PDB file of C-alpha atoms in Angstrom:
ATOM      1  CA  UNK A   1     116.493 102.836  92.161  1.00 87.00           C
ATOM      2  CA  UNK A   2     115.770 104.750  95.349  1.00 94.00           C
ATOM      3  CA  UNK A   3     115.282 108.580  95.618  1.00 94.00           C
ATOM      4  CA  UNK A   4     116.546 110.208  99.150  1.00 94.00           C
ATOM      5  CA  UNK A   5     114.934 113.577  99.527  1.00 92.00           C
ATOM      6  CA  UNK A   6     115.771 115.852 102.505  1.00 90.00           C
ATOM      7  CA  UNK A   7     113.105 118.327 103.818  1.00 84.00           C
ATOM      8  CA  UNK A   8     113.842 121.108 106.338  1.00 83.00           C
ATOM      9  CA  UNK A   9     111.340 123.586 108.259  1.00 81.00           C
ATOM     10  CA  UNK A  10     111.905 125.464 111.489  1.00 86.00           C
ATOM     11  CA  UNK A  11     112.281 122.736 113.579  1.00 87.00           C
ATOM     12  CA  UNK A  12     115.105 120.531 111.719  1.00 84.00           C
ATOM     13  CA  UNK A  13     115.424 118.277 108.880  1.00 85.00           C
ATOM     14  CA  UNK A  14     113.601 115.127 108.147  1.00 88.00           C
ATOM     15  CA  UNK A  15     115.074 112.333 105.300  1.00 92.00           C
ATOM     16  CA  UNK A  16     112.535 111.264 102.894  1.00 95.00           C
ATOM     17  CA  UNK A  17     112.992 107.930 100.877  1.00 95.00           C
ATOM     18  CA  UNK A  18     111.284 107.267  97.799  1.00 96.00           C
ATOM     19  CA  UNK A  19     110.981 103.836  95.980  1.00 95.00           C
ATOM     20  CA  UNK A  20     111.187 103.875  92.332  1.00 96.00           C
ATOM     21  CA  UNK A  21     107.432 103.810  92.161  1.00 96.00           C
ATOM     22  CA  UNK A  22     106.673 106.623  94.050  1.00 96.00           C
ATOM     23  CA  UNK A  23     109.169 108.883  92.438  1.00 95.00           C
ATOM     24  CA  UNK A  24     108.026 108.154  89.514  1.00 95.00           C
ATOM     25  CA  UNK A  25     104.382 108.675  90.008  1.00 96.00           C
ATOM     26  CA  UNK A  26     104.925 111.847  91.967  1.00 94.00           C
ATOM     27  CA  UNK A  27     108.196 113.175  90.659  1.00 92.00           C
ATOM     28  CA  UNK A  28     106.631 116.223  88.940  1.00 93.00           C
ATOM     29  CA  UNK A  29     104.896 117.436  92.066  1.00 92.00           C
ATOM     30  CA  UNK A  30     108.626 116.691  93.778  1.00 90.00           C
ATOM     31  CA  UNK A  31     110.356 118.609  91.667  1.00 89.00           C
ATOM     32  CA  UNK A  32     108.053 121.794  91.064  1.00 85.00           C
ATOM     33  CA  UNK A  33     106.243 122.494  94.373  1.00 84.00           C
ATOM     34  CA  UNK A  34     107.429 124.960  96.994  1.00 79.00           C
ATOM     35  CA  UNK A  35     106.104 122.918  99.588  1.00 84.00           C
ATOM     36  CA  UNK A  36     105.608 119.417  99.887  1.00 89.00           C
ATOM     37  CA  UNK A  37     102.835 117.049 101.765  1.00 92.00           C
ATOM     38  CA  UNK A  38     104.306 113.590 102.102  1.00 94.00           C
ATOM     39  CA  UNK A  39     102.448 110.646 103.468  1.00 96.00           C
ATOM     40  CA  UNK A  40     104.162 107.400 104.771  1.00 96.00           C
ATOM     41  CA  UNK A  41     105.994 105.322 107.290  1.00 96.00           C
ATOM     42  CA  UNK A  42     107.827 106.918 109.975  1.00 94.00           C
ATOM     43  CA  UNK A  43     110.798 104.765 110.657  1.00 92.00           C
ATOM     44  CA  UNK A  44     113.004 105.581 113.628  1.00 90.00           C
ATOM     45  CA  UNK A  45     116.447 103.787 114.347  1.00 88.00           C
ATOM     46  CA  UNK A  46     119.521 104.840 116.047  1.00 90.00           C
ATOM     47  CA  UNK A  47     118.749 108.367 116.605  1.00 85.00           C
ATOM     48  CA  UNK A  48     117.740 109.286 112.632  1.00 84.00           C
ATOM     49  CA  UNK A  49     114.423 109.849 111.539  1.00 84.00           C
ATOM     50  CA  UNK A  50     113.286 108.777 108.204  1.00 92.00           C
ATOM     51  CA  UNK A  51     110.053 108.794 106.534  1.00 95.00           C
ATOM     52  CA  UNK A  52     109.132 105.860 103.737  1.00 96.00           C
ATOM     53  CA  UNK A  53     107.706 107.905 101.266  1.00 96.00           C
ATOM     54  CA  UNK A  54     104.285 106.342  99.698  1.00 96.00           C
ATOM     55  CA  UNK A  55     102.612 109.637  97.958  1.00 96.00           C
ATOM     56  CA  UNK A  56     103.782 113.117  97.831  1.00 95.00           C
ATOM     57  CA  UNK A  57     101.040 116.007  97.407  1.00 95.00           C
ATOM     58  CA  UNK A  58     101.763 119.359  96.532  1.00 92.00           C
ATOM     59  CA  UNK A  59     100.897 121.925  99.698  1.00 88.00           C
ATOM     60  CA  UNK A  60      99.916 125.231  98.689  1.00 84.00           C
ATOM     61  CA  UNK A  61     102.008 127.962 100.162  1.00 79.00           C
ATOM     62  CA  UNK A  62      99.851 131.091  98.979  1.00 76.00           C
ATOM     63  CA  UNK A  63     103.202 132.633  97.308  1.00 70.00           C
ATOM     64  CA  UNK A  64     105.425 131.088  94.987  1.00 66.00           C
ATOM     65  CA  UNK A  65     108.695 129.528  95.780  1.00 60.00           C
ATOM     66  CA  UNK A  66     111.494 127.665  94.130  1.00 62.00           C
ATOM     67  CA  UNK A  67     113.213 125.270  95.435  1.00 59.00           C
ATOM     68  CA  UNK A  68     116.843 125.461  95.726  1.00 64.00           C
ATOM     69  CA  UNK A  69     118.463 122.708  94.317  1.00 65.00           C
ATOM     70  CA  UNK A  70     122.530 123.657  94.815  1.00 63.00           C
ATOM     71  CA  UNK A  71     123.675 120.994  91.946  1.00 64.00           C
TER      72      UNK A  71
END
């Protein structure tokens, strides 16, 4: 019932987890946005970073992007 995402910019990659509520109120926004704006928890514990996801906002890039999603 969790969802792991994994965001990346030019300074490394950050794991995102999302309880089942959160995915599925924000999903859409998850799925179809370039760029992402995600608010939470930082949690820090034996050298990896994760952030507790508790709402994900779309951040406007000015150009649009796709993700890539390599399924």
């Amino acid at each position: 019932g969790v969802t792991f995402l994994n965001l990346e910019d030019e300074f490394g990659m950050v794991n995102v987890v999302c309880d089942q509520v959160v995915w599925h109120r924000h999903r859409r926004i998850a799925r179809q946005s370039g760029g992402l704006l995600i608010r939470g928890m930082l949690e820090h514990a034996n050298g990896v970073v994760n952030v507790s996801a508790e709402r994900i906002d779309k951040l406007d890039l000015g150009v649009h992007t796709r993700s890539r999603d390599f399924r």
